[in-house]
Amino acid sequence: MSSESIDDLAKEWLRLDQNESTRNEIQSLLQVRNTDELEKRLRIRIEFGTAGLRGRMEAGFSRMNDLVIIQASQGLCAYLLEMIPDASERGVVIGHDHRYHSEHWAQLTAAAFVTSNVKVHLLRGVVHTPMVPFGVKHVKAACGVMITASHNPKQDNGYKVYWENAVQIIEPHDKGIAASILRNLEPQTWNTGEALLKSPLLDDPTKELHVAYFASLSKLCHSRFRSLNTTVDVKFVNTSMHGVSHNVVEKAFEAFGFPPFVPVKEQQQPDPEFPTVKFPNPEEHGALDLALSTAAEVGATYVLAQDPDGDRFSAAEKGSDGRWTTFTGDQLGSVFASRVLELYRVSGKPIDKLAMVASTVSSKMVEAMAAAEGFKFAECLTGFKFIGNTGLSLVHNGFEVPFGYEEAIGFMFGDDIRDKDGVAATMVFAELVVSLRSQGKSVNSYLQDLYAKYGFFQTRNSYFICRDPPTIDRIFAQLRSRCESVSRVYPRSISGLTITTVRDLTVGYDSSNPPKFKPLLPLSSGHMIQFRAESPVDSTKIFLTIRTSGTEPKIKYYLEGSGSDMSKVDNVLAGVVAELGDQWLQARLNHLESP
């Protein structure tokens, strides 16, 4: 495609596309000879990776639109038939959220599979993302597709793929599907009409899956706490961020025996415009403002939040001093891990058969917990495609894996969904609140008890925006060779701390694993370097990961400090952040933007 003229690329688009609106977009750009915009839209095809597809909804091969959805579905279908012998009979589970075009793209995806005589389990109405992997496992489908862009801005949409193991795809499937898409670019059908909906290959398991999902969810509700749930004097406010989770959480509260929560009415119903939030992401600054103000109005102590597709979870707690604490993903992960450990111990099962999983950029507190308590801890690359597959591998080796998480407020519970589920996390958190309340405790006091037991851990995660890929490459090259005459010499100190280990998951180097110095984790598709450092005078330590984002123009950093003295850890983190931006990344010189 790259060698063709822009006119030829536009001509090919117009030949293939049958959507009048997107055809007109390209035609209008041609008429005014806006070649810069045409180049952006047509020159480079949107990349199919381990997260599937995600991008802006516009015309063009590099965007999300009808034609790209059809081509992706045809390629996925062909690859599936090649890799899984009984894929036609087992079929594919397809779901969608409430974003613009989501329902239509789910139908186009279904049409592509039906045209190839593959059974389709098409979920009707909006669903939260975990319903698709749950559905894949429940009906034993060959794969699943969810049309969603999660917490991205309203202009975006996406195409997320789950394999037959009900986990997001990893290598080599991403590359295999990408290659198959290029072999299947000619649309075979645009039919999403009555003929599709009446096809004998199409079924609607939505009601069945909802019943099964709530039955599965109820297994997380422990009978010894159900009576507490019904008499709770805690008031919860919940926001679904203009997304799809409100009805699901409402039913879950009923299933667990809780009194109804107070919804944030302005954000209660699905709305693809996301009118009250610039970025519909509970992690973003200000995203919980409406929920907190609602909580103040009704006298609530806790705020619960799910992102728009319902697979991530955040929470805030009002302290006795009236101030609100919004928990980080790592704090929630540590609290959840301790809760899971407590309940597992009560079950009488052997602790050495318990395992938990966290991404390598997440807090090391669960790792410290595992070392102290005797259960297995496993780390993996960022993303639930790795967390889920790592969990399945541990199960295969005889472990029980009731919990996994990543710092980006993603939490996995139980064995029915090996993916993050914001609804499940909401219910586990709410039940924990009630249990602690009966003991005269709060979640924050519970967290402080964990710090006293395992050490104080604090994170400072953020990012820099850089829209110039060569600049990003240059920054990381300089980190790998701070001395120009020597190849791959990493920094030896930061903010007075001595760097003890370096793990570069881009080039495949781990200073802590001699003699070959090869990392145990798989390599990252982008830039990713990790540093451990410690103070030469006390027990304060840091763990720092710097990596590029696969979906956004960002250099992300994940920084955690640990030690026995909270104030020392806080000071060390401030110094590391300053040196990271000023000297390591040279933010001002490289014109990096801060959030």
Coordinates of C-alpha atoms in Angstrom, one line a residue:
M1 CA 0.0 0.0 0.0
S2 CA 2.8 2.4 0.8
S3 CA 4.1 2.6 -2.8
E4 CA 0.8 3.6 -4.3
S5 CA -0.1 7.2 -5.1
I6 CA -2.6 8.9 -2.8
D7 CA -5.0 9.1 -5.7
D8 CA -4.8 5.3 -6.2
L9 CA -5.3 4.7 -2.5
A10 CA -8.4 7.0 -2.6
K11 CA -9.7 5.2 -5.7
E12 CA -9.3 1.8 -4.0
W13 CA -11.2 3.1 -0.9
L14 CA -14.0 4.4 -3.1
R15 CA -14.1 1.1 -4.9
L16 CA -14.4 -1.0 -1.7
D17 CA -16.5 1.2 0.6
Q18 CA -20.3 1.0 0.3
N19 CA -21.0 3.4 3.2
E20 CA -22.3 6.6 1.8
S21 CA -21.1 8.7 4.7
T22 CA -17.5 7.5 4.7
R23 CA -17.3 7.5 0.9
N24 CA -18.3 11.2 1.0
E25 CA -15.5 11.9 3.5
I26 CA -12.8 10.6 1.2
Q27 CA -14.5 12.1 -1.9
S28 CA -14.6 15.5 -0.3
L29 CA -10.9 15.4 0.7
L30 CA -10.1 14.4 -2.9
Q31 CA -12.1 17.3 -4.3
V32 CA -10.3 19.9 -2.2
R33 CA -6.9 18.1 -2.7
N34 CA -6.3 17.8 1.0
T35 CA -3.5 15.3 0.5
D36 CA -2.1 15.7 4.0
E37 CA -5.3 14.4 5.5
L38 CA -5.7 11.7 2.8
E39 CA -2.2 10.5 3.7
K40 CA -3.1 10.2 7.3
R41 CA -6.3 8.4 6.6
L42 CA -5.2 6.0 3.8
R43 CA -1.5 5.5 3.7
I44 CA -1.0 3.2 6.7
R45 CA -3.5 0.6 7.7
I46 CA -4.7 0.6 11.3
E47 CA -2.6 -2.0 13.1
F48 CA -4.2 -5.2 14.4
G49 CA -2.4 -6.0 17.6
T50 CA -2.9 -7.9 20.9
A51 CA -5.6 -5.3 21.8
G52 CA -7.3 -5.9 18.4
L53 CA -8.2 -2.5 16.8
R54 CA -8.8 0.8 18.4
G55 CA -9.0 4.2 16.8
R56 CA -10.9 7.3 15.7
M57 CA -14.2 6.7 13.9
E58 CA -13.6 8.2 10.4
A59 CA -13.2 7.1 6.8
G60 CA -9.9 5.6 5.8
F61 CA -7.8 2.5 6.2
S62 CA -6.1 3.9 9.3
R63 CA -9.4 4.6 11.0
M64 CA -12.4 2.7 12.5
N65 CA -15.3 2.3 10.0
D66 CA -17.6 -0.2 8.3
L67 CA -15.0 -1.3 5.7
V68 CA -12.2 -1.8 8.3
I69 CA -14.6 -3.8 10.5
I70 CA -15.6 -6.0 7.6
Q71 CA -12.0 -6.6 6.6
A72 CA -10.9 -7.4 10.1
S73 CA -13.8 -9.8 10.6
Q74 CA -13.1 -11.6 7.4
G75 CA -9.4 -11.9 8.3
L76 CA -10.2 -13.1 11.8
C77 CA -12.8 -15.6 10.5
A78 CA -10.4 -17.1 7.9
Y79 CA -7.6 -17.4 10.5
L80 CA -10.0 -19.0 13.0
L81 CA -11.1 -21.6 10.5
E82 CA -7.5 -22.3 9.7
M83 CA -6.4 -22.7 13.3
I84 CA -9.4 -24.4 15.0
P85 CA -10.9 -27.4 13.2
D86 CA -14.4 -27.2 14.7
A87 CA -14.6 -23.4 14.7
S88 CA -17.6 -23.4 12.4
E89 CA -19.7 -25.4 14.8
R90 CA -18.4 -23.7 18.0
G91 CA -18.8 -20.3 16.6
V92 CA -18.0 -16.8 17.8
V93 CA -19.6 -14.7 20.6
I94 CA -20.1 -11.0 19.6
G95 CA -21.1 -8.2 21.9
H96 CA -21.1 -4.4 21.8
D97 CA -21.3 -1.3 24.0
H98 CA -23.2 1.9 23.5
R99 CA -20.7 3.9 21.4
Y100 CA -21.6 5.3 18.0
H101 CA -21.7 2.5 15.4
S102 CA -21.1 -0.2 18.0
E103 CA -24.3 -2.1 17.3
H104 CA -24.0 -1.8 13.6
W105 CA -20.4 -3.0 13.7
A106 CA -21.4 -6.0 15.8
Q107 CA -23.9 -6.9 13.1
L108 CA -21.3 -6.4 10.3
T109 CA -18.9 -8.7 12.2
A110 CA -21.7 -11.3 12.6
A111 CA -22.4 -11.0 8.8
A112 CA -18.8 -11.8 7.9
F113 CA -18.8 -14.9 10.0
V114 CA -22.3 -16.1 8.8
T115 CA -21.2 -15.6 5.2
S116 CA -18.4 -18.1 5.9
N117 CA -20.8 -20.6 7.5
V118 CA -19.6 -20.0 11.0
K119 CA -22.1 -20.0 13.9
V120 CA -22.6 -16.7 15.6
H121 CA -23.8 -16.1 19.2
L122 CA -24.8 -12.4 18.8
L123 CA -25.6 -10.7 22.1
R124 CA -28.5 -8.3 21.8
G125 CA -28.5 -4.9 23.5
V126 CA -25.5 -3.3 25.1
V127 CA -23.3 -5.5 27.4
H128 CA -20.4 -4.8 29.6
T129 CA -17.1 -6.2 28.1
P130 CA -16.6 -9.1 30.5
M131 CA -19.8 -10.7 29.1
V132 CA -18.0 -11.7 25.9
P133 CA -15.1 -13.7 27.5
F134 CA -17.7 -15.1 29.9
G135 CA -19.8 -16.1 26.9
V136 CA -16.9 -17.7 25.1
K137 CA -16.2 -20.0 28.0
H138 CA -19.9 -20.6 28.7
V139 CA -20.9 -21.7 25.2
K140 CA -17.4 -23.1 24.4
A141 CA -17.0 -20.8 21.4
A142 CA -13.9 -20.6 19.3
C143 CA -13.5 -16.9 19.9
G144 CA -15.2 -13.7 20.9
V145 CA -15.4 -10.1 19.6
M146 CA -16.4 -7.1 21.7
I147 CA -17.0 -3.8 19.9
T148 CA -15.8 -1.2 22.4
A149 CA -13.2 1.5 23.0
S150 CA -13.4 1.1 26.7
H151 CA -12.5 4.5 28.3
N152 CA -11.2 6.2 25.2
P153 CA -12.7 9.6 24.1
K154 CA -16.1 9.6 22.4
Q155 CA -14.5 9.9 18.9
D156 CA -13.0 6.4 19.2
N157 CA -14.2 2.8 18.9
G158 CA -12.5 -0.6 19.0
Y159 CA -12.6 -4.2 18.1
K160 CA -11.4 -6.5 21.0
V161 CA -10.7 -10.2 20.3
Y162 CA -10.8 -13.2 22.7
W163 CA -9.4 -16.6 21.8
E164 CA -11.0 -20.0 22.5
N165 CA -9.5 -19.9 26.0
A166 CA -11.7 -16.8 26.7
V167 CA -8.6 -14.6 27.1
Q168 CA -7.5 -11.7 25.0
I169 CA -5.3 -12.8 22.1
I170 CA -1.5 -12.8 22.4
E171 CA 1.3 -13.7 20.0
P172 CA 1.3 -15.4 17.6
H173 CA -2.4 -15.0 17.0
D174 CA -2.2 -11.2 16.7
K175 CA 0.3 -11.4 13.9
G176 CA -1.6 -14.3 12.3
I177 CA -4.8 -12.4 12.3
A178 CA -3.1 -9.3 10.9
A179 CA -1.7 -11.3 8.0
S180 CA -5.0 -12.9 7.4
I181 CA -6.8 -9.6 7.2
L182 CA -4.4 -8.5 4.4
R183 CA -5.4 -11.7 2.5
N184 CA -9.1 -11.0 2.9
L185 CA -9.7 -7.3 2.0
E186 CA -12.4 -7.7 -0.6
P187 CA -15.8 -7.4 1.2
Q188 CA -17.9 -10.5 0.9
T189 CA -21.1 -9.0 2.4
W190 CA -22.5 -5.7 3.7
N191 CA -25.8 -7.3 4.7
T192 CA -27.0 -6.6 8.2
G193 CA -30.7 -6.8 7.4
E194 CA -33.5 -9.2 8.1
A195 CA -31.8 -12.0 6.3
L196 CA -28.9 -11.9 8.7
L197 CA -31.1 -11.8 11.8
K198 CA -33.1 -14.8 10.5
S199 CA -30.0 -16.9 9.6
P200 CA -30.1 -20.4 11.2
L201 CA -26.4 -19.8 12.0
L202 CA -27.3 -16.9 14.3
D203 CA -28.5 -17.3 17.8
D204 CA -29.1 -15.0 20.8
P205 CA -27.8 -16.3 24.1
T206 CA -28.1 -13.0 25.9
K207 CA -30.7 -14.0 28.5
E208 CA -28.9 -17.4 29.2
L209 CA -25.6 -15.7 29.6
H210 CA -27.0 -13.0 32.0
V211 CA -28.5 -15.7 34.2
A212 CA -25.2 -17.6 34.2
Y213 CA -23.1 -14.5 34.8
F214 CA -25.1 -13.5 37.9
A215 CA -24.9 -17.1 39.2
S216 CA -21.1 -16.9 38.7
L217 CA -21.0 -13.5 40.3
S218 CA -22.9 -14.8 43.3
K219 CA -20.1 -17.2 44.0
L220 CA -18.0 -14.2 45.0
C221 CA -20.7 -13.4 47.7
H222 CA -19.7 -15.3 50.8
S223 CA -22.6 -16.7 52.8
R224 CA -21.0 -15.7 56.1
F225 CA -21.4 -12.0 55.1
R226 CA -24.8 -12.1 53.3
S227 CA -26.7 -11.2 56.5
L228 CA -24.4 -8.2 57.0
N229 CA -25.1 -7.1 53.5
T230 CA -28.8 -6.9 54.1
T231 CA -28.5 -4.8 57.2
V232 CA -25.6 -2.5 56.1
D233 CA -25.7 1.1 57.3
V234 CA -23.2 2.2 54.7
K235 CA -24.5 4.3 51.8
F236 CA -22.9 3.8 48.4
V237 CA -22.9 6.1 45.4
N238 CA -22.2 4.5 42.1
T239 CA -21.3 6.0 38.7
S240 CA -21.2 4.1 35.4
M241 CA -19.5 7.0 33.6
H242 CA -22.2 7.3 30.9
G243 CA -21.5 3.6 30.2
V244 CA -23.2 0.3 30.3
S245 CA -22.7 -1.0 33.8
H246 CA -25.5 0.7 35.8
N247 CA -28.1 -2.0 35.2
V248 CA -25.6 -4.8 35.8
V249 CA -24.4 -3.3 39.1
E250 CA -28.0 -2.7 40.2
K251 CA -28.9 -6.4 39.7
A252 CA -25.6 -7.4 41.4
F253 CA -26.4 -5.3 44.5
E254 CA -29.8 -7.1 44.6
A255 CA -28.1 -10.5 44.2
F256 CA -25.7 -9.8 47.0
G257 CA -28.5 -8.6 49.3
F258 CA -27.4 -5.0 49.5
P259 CA -29.8 -2.1 49.7
P260 CA -29.9 -0.1 46.5
F261 CA -27.0 2.3 45.8
V262 CA -27.5 6.0 44.9
P263 CA -26.7 6.5 41.2
V264 CA -25.0 9.6 39.8
K265 CA -28.1 10.4 37.7
E266 CA -26.2 12.6 35.2
Q267 CA -24.0 9.7 34.3
Q268 CA -26.4 6.8 34.9
Q269 CA -27.6 6.0 31.4
P270 CA -25.4 5.0 28.4
D271 CA -24.5 8.1 26.4
P272 CA -21.9 8.0 23.6
E273 CA -21.4 11.7 23.9
F274 CA -20.0 11.4 27.5
P275 CA -21.3 14.9 28.2
T276 CA -20.0 15.4 31.8
V277 CA -16.5 14.1 31.4
K278 CA -13.7 15.0 28.9
F279 CA -12.2 11.6 29.2
P280 CA -14.6 8.8 30.5
N281 CA -11.9 7.2 32.6
P282 CA -12.2 7.0 36.4
E283 CA -8.5 7.4 36.7
E284 CA -8.5 10.8 35.1
H285 CA -8.4 13.9 37.3
G286 CA -11.9 15.3 37.8
A287 CA -13.7 12.2 36.4
L288 CA -15.2 11.4 39.8
D289 CA -16.2 15.0 40.7
L290 CA -19.9 14.5 40.0
A291 CA -19.9 11.2 42.0
L292 CA -18.2 12.9 45.0
S293 CA -20.6 15.8 44.9
T294 CA -23.5 13.4 44.8
A295 CA -22.1 11.5 47.7
A296 CA -21.8 14.8 49.7
E297 CA -25.5 15.6 48.9
V298 CA -26.8 12.2 50.1
G299 CA -24.3 11.6 52.9
A300 CA -22.6 8.6 51.4
T301 CA -19.3 7.3 52.7
Y302 CA -18.2 5.4 49.6
V303 CA -18.1 6.2 45.8
L304 CA -17.9 3.3 43.4
A305 CA -17.1 3.7 39.7
Q306 CA -16.8 1.6 36.6
D307 CA -15.4 2.7 33.3
P308 CA -17.8 3.0 30.3
D309 CA -17.5 -0.7 29.2
G310 CA -17.7 -1.9 32.7
D311 CA -14.4 -3.8 33.0
R312 CA -12.5 -1.5 35.3
F313 CA -13.2 -0.2 38.8
S314 CA -12.3 2.7 41.0
A315 CA -13.5 3.7 44.5
A316 CA -13.2 6.5 47.0
E317 CA -13.8 6.7 50.7
K318 CA -14.8 9.6 53.0
G319 CA -12.6 9.7 56.1
S320 CA -13.6 10.7 59.6
D321 CA -12.1 14.2 58.9
G322 CA -14.5 14.6 55.9
R323 CA -11.8 14.3 53.3
W324 CA -12.1 11.9 50.4
T325 CA -9.4 9.3 49.5
T326 CA -9.6 8.0 46.0
F327 CA -7.8 4.7 46.0
T328 CA -5.1 4.0 43.4
G329 CA -5.2 0.8 41.4
D330 CA -2.3 -0.6 43.4
Q331 CA -4.0 0.2 46.7
L332 CA -7.1 -1.6 45.6
G333 CA -5.0 -4.4 44.3
S334 CA -3.3 -4.8 47.6
V335 CA -6.5 -4.7 49.6
F336 CA -8.2 -7.2 47.2
A337 CA -5.2 -9.5 47.5
S338 CA -5.3 -9.5 51.2
R339 CA -9.1 -10.1 51.2
V340 CA -8.7 -13.0 48.8
L341 CA -5.9 -14.5 51.0
E342 CA -8.1 -14.2 54.2
L343 CA -11.0 -16.0 52.5
Y344 CA -8.8 -18.6 51.0
R345 CA -7.2 -19.3 54.4
V346 CA -10.7 -19.7 56.0
S347 CA -11.5 -22.3 53.3
G348 CA -8.8 -24.6 54.7
K349 CA -7.1 -25.1 51.4
P350 CA -3.3 -25.3 51.4
I351 CA -1.7 -21.9 51.0
D352 CA 1.1 -23.3 48.8
K353 CA -1.5 -24.0 46.2
L354 CA -2.7 -20.4 46.1
A355 CA -1.4 -18.1 43.4
M356 CA -2.0 -14.5 42.4
V357 CA -0.9 -12.6 39.4
A358 CA 0.0 -8.9 38.7
S359 CA 1.5 -7.0 35.8
T360 CA 5.1 -6.1 36.1
V361 CA 4.3 -2.4 36.4
S362 CA 2.0 -2.9 39.3
S363 CA 2.9 -2.6 43.0
K364 CA 5.3 -5.1 44.6
M365 CA 3.2 -5.2 47.7
V366 CA 1.5 -8.4 46.7
E367 CA 4.9 -9.9 46.0
A368 CA 5.9 -8.9 49.6
M369 CA 2.7 -10.4 50.8
A370 CA 3.3 -13.7 49.0
A371 CA 6.9 -13.9 50.4
A372 CA 5.5 -13.4 54.0
E373 CA 2.5 -15.7 53.7
G374 CA 3.7 -18.5 51.5
F375 CA 1.6 -18.3 48.5
K376 CA 2.9 -18.0 44.9
F377 CA 3.1 -14.7 43.2
A378 CA 3.7 -14.4 39.4
E379 CA 4.3 -11.2 37.4
C380 CA 3.8 -10.8 33.7
L381 CA 3.8 -8.1 31.1
T382 CA 1.2 -5.3 31.1
G383 CA -2.3 -6.2 30.0
F384 CA -4.9 -8.7 30.8
K385 CA -4.0 -10.8 27.8
F386 CA -0.9 -11.7 29.8
I387 CA -2.5 -11.7 33.2
G388 CA -5.3 -14.1 32.0
N389 CA -2.9 -16.4 30.2
T390 CA -0.5 -16.5 33.1
G391 CA -3.4 -17.4 35.4
L392 CA -4.4 -20.2 33.1
S393 CA -0.8 -21.5 33.0
L394 CA -0.7 -21.5 36.8
V395 CA -4.0 -23.4 37.0
H396 CA -2.5 -26.0 34.5
N397 CA 0.4 -26.4 37.0
G398 CA -1.9 -27.2 39.9
F399 CA -2.5 -23.8 41.4
E400 CA -5.7 -22.0 42.2
V401 CA -5.7 -18.4 40.9
P402 CA -8.7 -16.5 42.4
F403 CA -7.2 -13.0 41.8
G404 CA -5.1 -11.0 39.4
Y405 CA -4.7 -7.3 38.8
E406 CA -2.9 -4.5 37.0
E407 CA -2.4 -1.0 38.4
A408 CA -4.7 0.6 35.8
I409 CA -7.7 -0.3 38.0
G410 CA -8.2 -3.7 36.3
F411 CA -9.1 -6.6 38.6
M412 CA -9.8 -10.3 37.9
F413 CA -11.8 -12.5 40.3
G414 CA -12.6 -16.2 40.3
D415 CA -12.1 -18.7 37.5
D416 CA -15.1 -18.0 35.2
I417 CA -13.6 -14.8 33.7
R418 CA -9.8 -14.6 33.1
D419 CA -10.1 -10.9 32.3
K420 CA -10.8 -7.7 34.3
D421 CA -14.4 -7.2 35.5
G422 CA -15.4 -3.9 37.0
V423 CA -18.7 -5.3 38.2
A424 CA -17.1 -8.2 40.1
A425 CA -14.6 -5.7 41.6
T426 CA -17.4 -3.4 42.7
M427 CA -19.2 -6.2 44.5
V428 CA -16.1 -7.6 46.2
F429 CA -15.2 -4.1 47.3
A430 CA -18.7 -3.4 48.7
E431 CA -18.8 -6.6 50.6
L432 CA -15.3 -5.9 52.0
V433 CA -16.6 -2.5 53.2
V434 CA -19.5 -4.1 55.0
S435 CA -17.3 -6.7 56.6
L436 CA -14.8 -4.1 57.8
R437 CA -17.6 -1.9 59.0
S438 CA -18.8 -4.7 61.3
Q439 CA -15.3 -4.7 62.9
G440 CA -15.3 -0.9 63.3
K441 CA -12.8 -0.5 60.4
S442 CA -12.7 1.3 57.1
V443 CA -10.9 0.3 53.9
N444 CA -8.3 3.0 54.5
S445 CA -7.6 1.7 58.0
Y446 CA -7.4 -1.8 56.6
L447 CA -4.8 -0.6 54.1
Q448 CA -2.8 1.1 56.8
D449 CA -2.8 -2.2 58.7
L450 CA -1.4 -3.9 55.6
Y451 CA 1.4 -1.3 55.4
A452 CA 2.3 -1.9 59.0
K453 CA 2.5 -5.6 58.3
Y454 CA 4.2 -5.8 54.9
G455 CA 5.9 -2.4 54.6
F456 CA 4.8 1.0 53.3
F457 CA 4.3 1.1 49.5
Q458 CA 3.5 4.3 47.5
T459 CA 3.1 4.8 43.8
R460 CA 3.6 7.9 41.5
N461 CA 2.4 6.9 38.1
S462 CA 2.0 9.3 35.2
Y463 CA 3.1 10.0 31.7
F464 CA 4.5 12.5 29.2
I465 CA 2.9 13.1 25.8
C466 CA 5.1 12.8 22.7
R467 CA 3.6 12.8 19.3
D468 CA 6.9 12.3 17.5
P469 CA 8.0 8.6 17.3
P470 CA 11.7 9.4 16.4
T471 CA 12.0 11.6 19.5
I472 CA 10.7 8.7 21.6
D473 CA 13.2 6.3 20.0
R474 CA 16.0 8.8 20.7
I475 CA 15.0 9.2 24.4
F476 CA 15.2 5.5 24.9
A477 CA 18.4 5.1 23.0
Q478 CA 20.0 7.6 25.3
L479 CA 18.7 5.7 28.4
R480 CA 20.4 2.6 27.0
S481 CA 23.7 4.4 26.3
R482 CA 24.3 7.3 28.7
C483 CA 28.0 7.1 27.6
E484 CA 28.3 7.6 23.9
S485 CA 31.5 5.4 23.6
V486 CA 30.0 2.4 25.3
S487 CA 27.1 0.4 24.0
R488 CA 24.1 -0.1 26.4
V489 CA 25.3 1.6 29.6
Y490 CA 22.2 2.4 31.7
P491 CA 22.0 5.0 34.4
R492 CA 23.7 4.0 37.6
S493 CA 21.8 6.2 40.1
I494 CA 18.7 8.4 40.4
S495 CA 18.0 11.0 43.0
G496 CA 20.7 9.7 45.4
L497 CA 19.6 6.0 45.1
T498 CA 21.9 3.4 43.7
I499 CA 20.4 1.4 40.8
T500 CA 20.7 -2.3 41.6
T501 CA 19.1 -4.0 38.6
V502 CA 18.0 -3.1 35.1
R503 CA 15.6 -5.1 33.0
D504 CA 15.1 -4.0 29.4
L505 CA 12.2 -5.9 27.9
T506 CA 12.8 -4.3 24.5
V507 CA 16.3 -5.5 23.8
G508 CA 16.1 -8.5 26.1
Y509 CA 18.5 -7.7 28.9
D510 CA 18.3 -8.4 32.6
S511 CA 21.2 -7.5 34.8
S512 CA 19.9 -9.7 37.6
N513 CA 19.9 -12.9 35.6
P514 CA 23.6 -13.8 34.9
P515 CA 25.3 -15.3 33.1
K516 CA 23.2 -14.9 30.0
F517 CA 21.4 -11.8 31.3
K518 CA 18.2 -12.8 29.5
P519 CA 14.9 -11.7 31.1
L520 CA 12.4 -14.3 32.3
L521 CA 9.5 -12.2 31.0
P522 CA 8.8 -12.1 27.3
L523 CA 9.9 -9.1 25.3
S524 CA 7.7 -6.1 24.9
S525 CA 6.5 -4.9 21.5
G526 CA 7.4 -1.3 22.5
H527 CA 10.0 0.4 24.5
M528 CA 10.1 -0.8 28.1
I529 CA 12.9 -0.5 30.7
Q530 CA 12.7 -1.3 34.4
F531 CA 15.0 -0.2 37.2
R532 CA 15.3 -1.2 40.8
A533 CA 17.2 1.2 43.1
E534 CA 17.7 1.5 46.8
S535 CA 19.1 4.0 49.3
P536 CA 22.7 3.5 50.5
V537 CA 21.7 4.6 54.0
D538 CA 18.3 3.1 54.8
S539 CA 15.7 0.5 53.6
T540 CA 14.0 2.8 51.1
K541 CA 13.7 1.3 47.7
I542 CA 12.1 2.1 44.4
F543 CA 10.9 0.2 41.3
L544 CA 10.6 2.3 38.1
T545 CA 9.2 1.2 34.8
I546 CA 9.4 3.5 31.7
R547 CA 7.5 2.3 28.6
T548 CA 5.7 3.5 25.6
S549 CA 2.0 3.1 25.1
G550 CA 0.6 0.8 22.4
T551 CA -2.5 2.9 21.9
E552 CA -1.6 6.5 22.8
P553 CA 1.3 8.9 22.1
K554 CA 2.7 8.6 25.6
I555 CA 5.8 7.8 27.5
K556 CA 4.4 6.2 30.6
Y557 CA 6.2 5.8 33.9
Y558 CA 5.2 3.6 36.8
L559 CA 7.1 4.5 40.0
E560 CA 6.8 2.8 43.4
G561 CA 8.7 3.5 46.6
S562 CA 8.7 1.2 49.6
G563 CA 10.2 1.4 53.1
S564 CA 9.4 1.7 56.8
D565 CA 9.2 5.5 56.9
M566 CA 6.3 7.0 54.9
S567 CA 7.8 10.5 54.8
K568 CA 11.1 9.3 53.5
V569 CA 9.4 7.3 50.8
D570 CA 7.4 10.3 49.8
N571 CA 10.5 12.5 49.5
V572 CA 12.4 9.9 47.5
L573 CA 9.5 9.6 45.0
A574 CA 9.4 13.4 44.5
G575 CA 13.1 13.5 43.8
V576 CA 12.9 10.6 41.4
V577 CA 10.0 12.1 39.4
A578 CA 11.9 15.4 39.1
E579 CA 15.1 13.8 37.9
L580 CA 13.2 11.5 35.5
G581 CA 11.6 14.4 33.8
D582 CA 14.4 16.9 33.9
Q583 CA 17.5 14.7 33.2
W584 CA 16.5 11.2 32.0
L585 CA 13.7 12.2 29.6
Q586 CA 14.8 15.9 29.2
A587 CA 11.1 16.9 28.9
R588 CA 11.7 20.5 28.2
L589 CA 14.3 19.9 25.5
N590 CA 12.3 17.2 23.9
H591 CA 9.0 19.2 24.1
L592 CA 7.2 16.6 26.1
E593 CA 3.8 17.6 27.4
S594 CA 2.7 16.8 30.9
P595 CA -0.9 15.8 31.8

